[in-house]
CSV table of N, CA and C in Angstrom, one decimal:
chain,number,residue,atom,x,y,z
G,23,MET,N,157.7,51.7,91.9
G,23,MET,CA,158.8,51.6,91.0
G,23,MET,C,159.9,52.7,91.5
G,24,ASN,N,161.1,52.2,91.7
G,24,ASN,CA,162.1,53.1,92.0
G,24,ASN,C,163.2,53.1,91.0
G,25,ILE,N,163.2,54.1,90.1
G,25,ILE,CA,164.2,54.1,89.0
G,25,ILE,C,165.6,54.5,89.5
G,26,PHE,N,165.7,54.9,90.8
G,26,PHE,CA,166.9,55.5,91.3
G,26,PHE,C,167.7,54.5,92.1
G,27,ASN,N,167.5,53.2,91.9
G,27,ASN,CA,168.2,52.1,92.7
G,27,ASN,C,169.6,52.0,92.3
G,28,LYS,N,170.1,52.6,91.3
G,28,LYS,CA,171.5,52.6,90.9
G,28,LYS,C,172.1,53.9,91.2
G,29,TYR,N,173.1,53.9,92.1
G,29,TYR,CA,173.7,55.2,92.5
G,29,TYR,C,175.1,55.3,91.9
G,30,PRO,N,175.5,56.5,91.5
G,30,PRO,CA,174.6,57.6,91.3
G,30,PRO,C,173.8,57.4,90.0
G,31,PHE,N,172.6,57.9,90.0
G,31,PHE,CA,171.7,57.8,88.9
G,31,PHE,C,171.9,59.1,88.0
G,32,LEU,N,172.6,58.8,86.9
G,32,LEU,CA,173.0,59.9,86.0
G,32,LEU,C,172.1,59.9,84.8
G,33,ILE,N,171.6,61.1,84.4
G,33,ILE,CA,170.8,61.3,83.3
G,33,ILE,C,171.5,62.2,82.2
G,34,ALA,N,171.6,61.7,81.0
G,34,ALA,CA,172.2,62.4,79.9
G,34,ALA,C,171.1,63.1,79.1
G,35,GLY,N,171.1,64.4,79.0
G,35,GLY,CA,170.1,65.1,78.2
G,35,GLY,C,170.6,65.1,76.7
G,36,ILE,N,169.8,64.6,75.8
G,36,ILE,CA,170.2,64.6,74.4
G,36,ILE,C,169.4,65.7,73.7
G,37,GLY,N,170.2,66.7,73.2
G,37,GLY,CA,169.5,67.8,72.5
G,37,GLY,C,169.7,67.6,71.0
G,38,ASP,N,169.8,68.7,70.3
G,38,ASP,CA,169.9,68.6,68.8
G,38,ASP,C,171.3,68.2,68.3
G,39,ASP,N,172.2,67.9,69.2
G,39,ASP,CA,173.6,67.5,68.8
G,39,ASP,C,173.6,66.3,67.9
G,40,PHE,N,172.6,65.5,68.0
G,40,PHE,CA,172.5,64.2,67.2
G,40,PHE,C,172.5,64.6,65.7
G,41,GLN,N,172.0,65.7,65.4
G,41,GLN,CA,171.9,66.1,64.0
G,41,GLN,C,173.3,66.4,63.4
G,42,VAL,N,174.2,66.9,64.2
G,42,VAL,CA,175.6,67.1,63.8
G,42,VAL,C,176.3,65.7,63.6
G,43,ILE,N,176.0,64.8,64.5
G,43,ILE,CA,176.6,63.4,64.3
G,43,ILE,C,176.0,62.8,63.1
G,44,ALA,N,174.7,62.9,62.9
G,44,ALA,CA,174.1,62.3,61.7
G,44,ALA,C,174.7,62.8,60.4
G,45,GLU,N,174.9,64.1,60.4
G,45,GLU,CA,175.4,64.7,59.2
G,45,GLU,C,176.9,64.3,59.0
G,46,LYS,N,177.6,64.3,60.0
G,46,LYS,CA,179.1,64.0,59.9
G,46,LYS,C,179.3,62.6,59.5
G,47,GLU,N,178.5,61.7,60.1
G,47,GLU,CA,178.7,60.3,59.9
G,47,GLU,C,177.9,59.7,58.7
G,48,GLY,N,177.0,60.6,58.1
G,48,GLY,CA,176.2,60.1,57.0
G,48,GLY,C,175.2,59.1,57.4
G,49,ILE,N,174.6,59.2,58.7
G,49,ILE,CA,173.6,58.3,59.2
G,49,ILE,C,172.3,59.0,59.5
G,50,SER,N,171.3,58.2,59.7
G,50,SER,CA,170.0,58.8,60.0
G,50,SER,C,170.0,59.5,61.4
G,51,ASP,N,169.0,60.4,61.7
G,51,ASP,CA,168.9,61.0,63.0
G,51,ASP,C,168.7,59.9,64.1
G,52,ILE,N,167.9,58.9,63.8
G,52,ILE,CA,167.6,57.8,64.7
G,52,ILE,C,168.9,57.1,65.0
G,53,ASP,N,169.7,56.8,64.0
G,53,ASP,CA,170.9,56.0,64.3
G,53,ASP,C,171.9,56.9,65.1
G,54,ALA,N,171.9,58.2,64.8
G,54,ALA,CA,172.7,59.1,65.6
G,54,ALA,C,172.3,59.1,67.1
G,55,ILE,N,171.0,59.2,67.3
G,55,ILE,CA,170.4,59.1,68.7
G,55,ILE,C,170.9,57.8,69.4
G,56,LYS,N,170.7,56.7,68.7
G,56,LYS,CA,171.1,55.4,69.2
G,56,LYS,C,172.6,55.4,69.5
G,57,TYR,N,173.4,56.0,68.6
G,57,TYR,CA,174.9,56.1,68.9
G,57,TYR,C,175.1,56.8,70.2
G,58,MET,N,174.4,58.0,70.4
G,58,MET,CA,174.6,58.8,71.6
G,58,MET,C,174.1,58.0,72.8
G,59,ILE,N,173.1,57.2,72.7
G,59,ILE,CA,172.6,56.4,73.8
G,59,ILE,C,173.6,55.3,74.2
G,60,ASP,N,174.2,54.7,73.2
G,60,ASP,CA,175.3,53.7,73.4
G,60,ASP,C,176.5,54.3,74.1
G,61,GLU,N,176.9,55.5,73.7
G,61,GLU,CA,178.0,56.2,74.3
G,61,GLU,C,177.7,56.5,75.7
G,62,ALA,N,176.5,57.0,76.0
G,62,ALA,CA,176.1,57.4,77.3
G,62,ALA,C,176.1,56.1,78.2
G,63,ARG,N,175.5,55.0,77.7
G,63,ARG,CA,175.5,53.8,78.5
G,63,ARG,C,177.0,53.3,78.8
G,64,ASP,N,177.9,53.4,77.9
G,64,ASP,CA,179.3,53.0,78.0
G,64,ASP,C,180.0,53.9,79.1
G,65,CYS,N,179.5,55.1,79.3
G,65,CYS,CA,180.1,56.0,80.3
G,65,CYS,C,179.4,55.9,81.7
G,66,GLY,N,178.5,54.9,81.8
G,66,GLY,CA,177.9,54.7,83.1
G,66,GLY,C,176.6,55.5,83.3
G,67,ILE,N,176.1,56.1,82.3
G,67,ILE,CA,174.8,56.9,82.4
G,67,ILE,C,173.7,55.9,82.6
G,68,SER,N,172.7,56.3,83.5
G,68,SER,CA,171.6,55.5,83.8
G,68,SER,C,170.4,55.7,82.9
G,69,ALA,N,170.2,56.9,82.4
G,69,ALA,CA,169.0,57.2,81.6
G,69,ALA,C,169.4,58.3,80.6
G,70,VAL,N,168.6,58.3,79.5
G,70,VAL,CA,168.7,59.4,78.5
G,70,VAL,C,167.4,60.2,78.5
G,71,LYS,N,167.5,61.5,78.3
G,71,LYS,CA,166.3,62.3,78.3
G,71,LYS,C,166.2,63.2,77.1
G,72,LEU,N,165.1,63.1,76.4
G,72,LEU,CA,164.8,64.0,75.3
G,72,LEU,C,163.6,64.8,75.6
G,73,GLN,N,163.4,65.8,74.8
G,73,GLN,CA,162.1,66.6,74.9
G,73,GLN,C,161.6,66.9,73.5
G,74,SER,N,160.2,67.0,73.5
G,74,SER,CA,159.6,67.2,72.2
G,74,SER,C,158.3,68.0,72.4
G,75,TYR,N,158.0,68.7,71.4
G,75,TYR,CA,156.7,69.3,71.3
G,75,TYR,C,156.4,69.9,69.9
G,76,LYS,N,155.2,70.1,69.6
G,76,LYS,CA,154.8,70.8,68.4
G,76,LYS,C,154.3,72.2,68.9
G,77,SER,N,155.0,73.2,68.4
G,77,SER,CA,154.8,74.5,68.9
G,77,SER,C,153.4,75.0,69.0
G,78,GLN,N,152.5,74.6,68.1
G,78,GLN,CA,151.1,75.0,68.2
G,78,GLN,C,150.4,74.5,69.4
G,79,ASN,N,150.9,73.4,70.0
G,79,ASN,CA,150.3,72.8,71.2
G,79,ASN,C,151.0,73.3,72.5
G,80,HIS,N,152.0,74.0,72.4
G,80,HIS,CA,152.8,74.3,73.6
G,80,HIS,C,152.3,75.5,74.4
G,81,PHE,N,152.3,75.3,75.7
G,81,PHE,CA,151.8,76.4,76.6
G,81,PHE,C,152.7,77.6,76.6
G,82,LEU,N,154.0,77.3,76.7
G,82,LEU,CA,155.0,78.4,76.9
G,82,LEU,C,155.9,78.5,75.7
G,83,GLU,N,155.6,79.3,74.7
G,83,GLU,CA,156.3,79.4,73.5
G,83,GLU,C,157.8,79.8,73.7
G,84,GLN,N,158.1,80.4,74.9
G,84,GLN,CA,159.5,80.9,75.1
G,84,GLN,C,160.4,79.7,75.6
G,85,SER,N,159.8,78.6,75.9
G,85,SER,CA,160.6,77.4,76.4
G,85,SER,C,161.6,76.9,75.3
G,86,ALA,N,162.6,76.2,75.8
G,86,ALA,CA,163.6,75.7,74.9
G,86,ALA,C,163.0,74.8,73.8
G,87,ILE,N,163.5,75.0,72.6
G,87,ILE,CA,163.0,74.2,71.5
G,87,ILE,C,164.0,73.0,71.2
G,88,SER,N,163.4,71.8,71.1
G,88,SER,CA,164.3,70.7,70.7
G,88,SER,C,163.6,70.0,69.5
G,89,SER,N,164.4,69.3,68.7
G,89,SER,CA,163.9,68.7,67.5
G,89,SER,C,162.8,67.7,67.9
G,90,SER,N,161.9,67.5,67.0
G,90,SER,CA,160.8,66.6,67.3
G,90,SER,C,160.8,65.4,66.3
G,91,PHE,N,160.7,64.2,66.8
G,91,PHE,CA,160.5,63.0,66.0
G,91,PHE,C,159.1,62.7,66.0
G,92,THR,N,158.7,61.7,65.2
G,92,THR,CA,157.3,61.2,65.1
G,92,THR,C,157.1,60.3,66.4
G,93,ILE,N,155.9,60.0,66.7
G,93,ILE,CA,155.6,59.1,67.8
G,93,ILE,C,156.2,57.8,67.6
G,94,ASP,N,156.2,57.3,66.4
G,94,ASP,CA,156.8,56.0,66.1
G,94,ASP,C,158.3,56.0,66.3
G,95,GLU,N,158.9,57.1,66.0
G,95,GLU,CA,160.4,57.2,66.2
G,95,GLU,C,160.7,57.3,67.7
G,96,TYR,N,159.9,58.0,68.4
G,96,TYR,CA,160.1,58.1,69.9
G,96,TYR,C,159.9,56.7,70.5
G,97,ARG,N,158.9,56.0,70.0
G,97,ARG,CA,158.6,54.6,70.5
G,97,ARG,C,159.8,53.7,70.2
G,98,GLU,N,160.4,53.9,69.0
G,98,GLU,CA,161.6,53.1,68.6
G,98,GLU,C,162.8,53.4,69.5
G,99,ILE,N,163.0,54.7,69.8
G,99,ILE,CA,164.1,55.1,70.7
G,99,ILE,C,163.8,54.5,72.1
G,100,ALA,N,162.6,54.6,72.6
G,100,ALA,CA,162.3,54.0,73.9
G,100,ALA,C,162.5,52.5,74.0
G,101,GLU,N,162.1,51.8,73.0
G,101,GLU,CA,162.3,50.4,72.9
G,101,GLU,C,163.8,50.1,72.8
G,102,TYR,N,164.6,50.8,72.1
G,102,TYR,CA,166.0,50.6,72.0
G,102,TYR,C,166.6,50.8,73.4
G,103,CYS,N,166.2,51.8,74.1
G,103,CYS,CA,166.7,52.0,75.5
G,103,CYS,C,166.4,50.8,76.4
G,104,ARG,N,165.2,50.3,76.3
G,104,ARG,CA,164.8,49.2,77.1
G,104,ARG,C,165.6,48.0,76.8
G,105,ASN,N,165.9,47.8,75.5
G,105,ASN,CA,166.6,46.6,75.1
G,105,ASN,C,168.1,46.6,75.5
G,106,ILE,N,168.7,47.8,75.8
G,106,ILE,CA,170.1,47.8,76.2
G,106,ILE,C,170.2,48.2,77.7
G,107,GLY,N,169.0,48.2,78.4
G,107,GLY,CA,169.1,48.4,79.9
G,107,GLY,C,169.2,49.9,80.3
G,108,MET,N,168.8,50.8,79.4
G,108,MET,CA,168.8,52.2,79.8
G,108,MET,C,167.3,52.7,80.0
G,109,LYS,N,167.2,53.6,80.9
G,109,LYS,CA,165.9,54.3,81.1
G,109,LYS,C,165.7,55.4,80.0
G,110,PHE,N,164.5,55.5,79.5
G,110,PHE,CA,164.2,56.5,78.5
G,110,PHE,C,163.3,57.5,79.2
G,111,LEU,N,163.7,58.7,79.2
G,111,LEU,CA,163.0,59.8,79.8
G,111,LEU,C,162.7,60.8,78.7
G,112,LEU,N,161.5,61.5,78.9
G,112,LEU,CA,161.1,62.4,77.9
G,112,LEU,C,160.4,63.6,78.6
G,113,THR,N,160.7,64.8,78.1
G,113,THR,CA,160.1,66.0,78.6
G,113,THR,C,159.1,66.5,77.6
G,114,PRO,N,157.8,66.1,77.7
G,114,PRO,CA,156.8,66.6,76.8
G,114,PRO,C,156.5,68.0,77.2
G,115,LEU,N,156.3,68.9,76.2
G,115,LEU,CA,156.1,70.3,76.5
G,115,LEU,C,154.7,70.7,75.9
G,116,ASP,N,153.9,69.8,75.6
G,116,ASP,CA,152.5,70.1,75.2
G,116,ASP,C,151.6,68.9,75.5
G,117,LEU,N,150.3,69.2,75.6
G,117,LEU,CA,149.3,68.1,76.0
G,117,LEU,C,149.3,67.0,75.1
G,118,LYS,N,149.3,67.2,73.8
G,118,LYS,CA,149.3,66.1,72.8
G,118,LYS,C,150.5,65.1,73.0
G,119,SER,N,151.6,65.7,73.3
G,119,SER,CA,152.8,64.8,73.5
G,119,SER,C,152.6,64.0,74.8
G,120,VAL,N,152.1,64.6,75.8
G,120,VAL,CA,151.8,63.8,77.1
G,120,VAL,C,150.9,62.6,76.7
G,121,ASP,N,149.8,62.8,76.0
G,121,ASP,CA,149.0,61.7,75.6
G,121,ASP,C,149.7,60.7,74.7
G,122,ASP,N,150.4,61.2,73.7
G,122,ASP,CA,151.1,60.3,72.8
G,122,ASP,C,152.1,59.4,73.5
G,123,PHE,N,152.9,60.0,74.4
G,123,PHE,CA,154.0,59.3,75.0
G,123,PHE,C,153.6,58.5,76.2
G,124,ASP,N,152.4,58.6,76.7
G,124,ASP,CA,152.0,57.9,77.9
G,124,ASP,C,152.1,56.4,77.8
G,125,GLU,N,151.8,55.9,76.6
G,125,GLU,CA,151.9,54.5,76.4
G,125,GLU,C,153.2,53.8,76.6
G,126,PHE,N,154.3,54.6,76.4
G,126,PHE,CA,155.6,53.9,76.5
G,126,PHE,C,156.6,54.6,77.5
G,127,LEU,N,156.1,55.6,78.2
G,127,LEU,CA,156.9,56.2,79.3
G,127,LEU,C,156.6,55.6,80.6
G,128,ASP,N,157.6,55.3,81.4
G,128,ASP,CA,157.4,54.9,82.8
G,128,ASP,C,157.3,56.1,83.7
G,129,ILE,N,157.9,57.2,83.3
G,129,ILE,CA,158.1,58.4,84.1
G,129,ILE,C,158.1,59.6,83.2
G,130,PHE,N,157.5,60.7,83.6
G,130,PHE,CA,157.5,61.9,82.8
G,130,PHE,C,158.4,62.9,83.5
G,131,CYS,N,159.1,63.7,82.6
G,131,CYS,CA,159.9,64.8,83.1
G,131,CYS,C,159.1,66.1,82.8
G,132,ILE,N,159.2,67.1,83.7
G,132,ILE,CA,158.6,68.4,83.5
G,132,ILE,C,159.7,69.4,83.5
G,133,SER,N,159.8,70.2,82.4
G,133,SER,CA,160.8,71.2,82.3
G,133,SER,C,160.7,72.3,83.4
G,134,SER,N,161.8,72.9,83.8
G,134,SER,CA,161.7,74.0,84.7
G,134,SER,C,161.0,75.2,84.2
G,135,ALA,N,160.9,75.3,82.9
G,135,ALA,CA,160.1,76.4,82.3
G,135,ALA,C,158.6,76.2,82.5
G,136,ASP,N,158.2,75.0,82.8
G,136,ASP,CA,156.8,74.7,83.1
G,136,ASP,C,156.5,74.6,84.6
G,137,LEU,N,157.5,74.9,85.4
G,137,LEU,CA,157.3,74.7,86.9
G,137,LEU,C,156.1,75.4,87.4
G,138,THR,N,155.8,76.6,86.9
G,138,THR,CA,154.6,77.3,87.4
G,138,THR,C,153.4,77.1,86.6
G,139,ASN,N,153.5,76.3,85.6
G,139,ASN,CA,152.3,76.0,84.7
G,139,ASN,C,151.5,74.9,85.4
G,140,ILE,N,150.7,75.3,86.4
G,140,ILE,CA,150.0,74.3,87.2
G,140,ILE,C,149.0,73.5,86.3
G,141,GLN,N,148.4,74.1,85.3
G,141,GLN,CA,147.4,73.3,84.5
G,141,GLN,C,148.2,72.2,83.8
G,142,PHE,N,149.4,72.5,83.3
G,142,PHE,CA,150.1,71.4,82.6
G,142,PHE,C,150.6,70.4,83.5
G,143,ILE,N,151.1,70.8,84.7
G,143,ILE,CA,151.6,69.8,85.7
G,143,ILE,C,150.4,68.9,86.2
G,144,GLU,N,149.3,69.5,86.4
G,144,GLU,CA,148.1,68.7,86.8
G,144,GLU,C,147.7,67.7,85.7
G,145,TYR,N,147.8,68.1,84.4
G,145,TYR,CA,147.5,67.2,83.3
G,145,TYR,C,148.5,66.0,83.3
G,146,VAL,N,149.8,66.3,83.4
G,146,VAL,CA,150.8,65.2,83.4
G,146,VAL,C,150.5,64.3,84.6
G,147,ALA,N,150.2,64.9,85.8
G,147,ALA,CA,150.0,64.1,87.0
G,147,ALA,C,148.7,63.2,86.8
G,148,SER,N,147.8,63.6,86.0
G,148,SER,CA,146.6,62.8,85.8
G,148,SER,C,146.9,61.5,85.1
G,149,LYS,N,148.1,61.3,84.6
G,149,LYS,CA,148.5,60.0,84.0
G,149,LYS,C,149.0,59.0,85.0
G,150,ASN,N,149.0,59.5,86.3
G,150,ASN,CA,149.4,58.6,87.4
G,150,ASN,C,150.7,57.9,87.2
G,151,LYS,N,151.7,58.6,86.8
G,151,LYS,CA,153.1,58.1,86.7
G,151,LYS,C,154.0,59.0,87.4
G,152,PRO,N,155.1,58.5,87.8
G,152,PRO,CA,156.1,59.4,88.5
G,152,PRO,C,156.5,60.5,87.6
G,153,ILE,N,156.9,61.6,88.3
G,153,ILE,CA,157.3,62.8,87.6
G,153,ILE,C,158.7,63.3,88.1
G,154,LEU,N,159.6,63.6,87.2
G,154,LEU,CA,160.8,64.3,87.6
G,154,LEU,C,160.6,65.7,87.2
G,155,LEU,N,160.6,66.6,88.2
G,155,LEU,CA,160.3,68.0,88.0
G,155,LEU,C,161.6,68.8,88.1
G,156,PHE,N,162.0,69.3,87.0
G,156,PHE,CA,163.3,70.0,86.9
G,156,PHE,C,163.1,71.4,87.3
G,157,THR,N,164.1,72.0,88.0
G,157,THR,CA,164.0,73.3,88.6
G,157,THR,C,165.2,74.2,88.1
G,158,GLY,N,166.0,73.8,87.2
G,158,GLY,CA,167.2,74.6,86.8
G,158,GLY,C,167.0,76.0,86.4
G,159,ALA,N,165.9,76.4,85.7
G,159,ALA,CA,165.6,77.7,85.3
G,159,ALA,C,164.6,78.4,86.2
G,160,SER,N,164.5,77.9,87.4
G,160,SER,CA,163.4,78.4,88.3
G,160,SER,C,164.0,79.2,89.5
G,161,THR,N,163.2,80.1,90.0
G,161,THR,CA,163.7,80.8,91.2
G,161,THR,C,163.3,80.0,92.5
G,162,ILE,N,163.9,80.3,93.6
G,162,ILE,CA,163.5,79.6,94.8
G,162,ILE,C,162.0,79.8,95.1
G,163,ARG,N,161.5,81.0,94.9
G,163,ARG,CA,160.1,81.3,95.2
G,163,ARG,C,159.2,80.4,94.3
G,164,GLU,N,159.6,80.2,93.0
G,164,GLU,CA,158.8,79.3,92.1
G,164,GLU,C,158.8,77.9,92.6
G,165,ILE,N,160.0,77.4,93.1
G,165,ILE,CA,160.1,76.1,93.5
G,165,ILE,C,159.3,75.9,94.8
């Protein structure tokens, strides 16, 4: 599977900004995410990326924190993306999320904060799916 057959392949990272939209527009968080996905698609974005974890399961507590939806809500977001032709990417930051999201992810993303977390990377790799390994917060030596 080559998800990068559309050039350029642009990924929009969706953080907690959706909460501002939800509050301002008086809509649910899920509807705000869908709105952001639609806007990204209309701008020519190829994929959207979210991250999630439950802090008690996370290896590196100092990593960036992002809001967490339920597994069913992430499944709904992933299905929405599929229905409109967008790729759904997710950066799980704990083992339980890796297991939970495995059923509906075609590809896993690994945060640059976990670049040296070999145990975590090996666990994600055990799912036998492609991995996008981010390096933004890493040193050349770590990479």
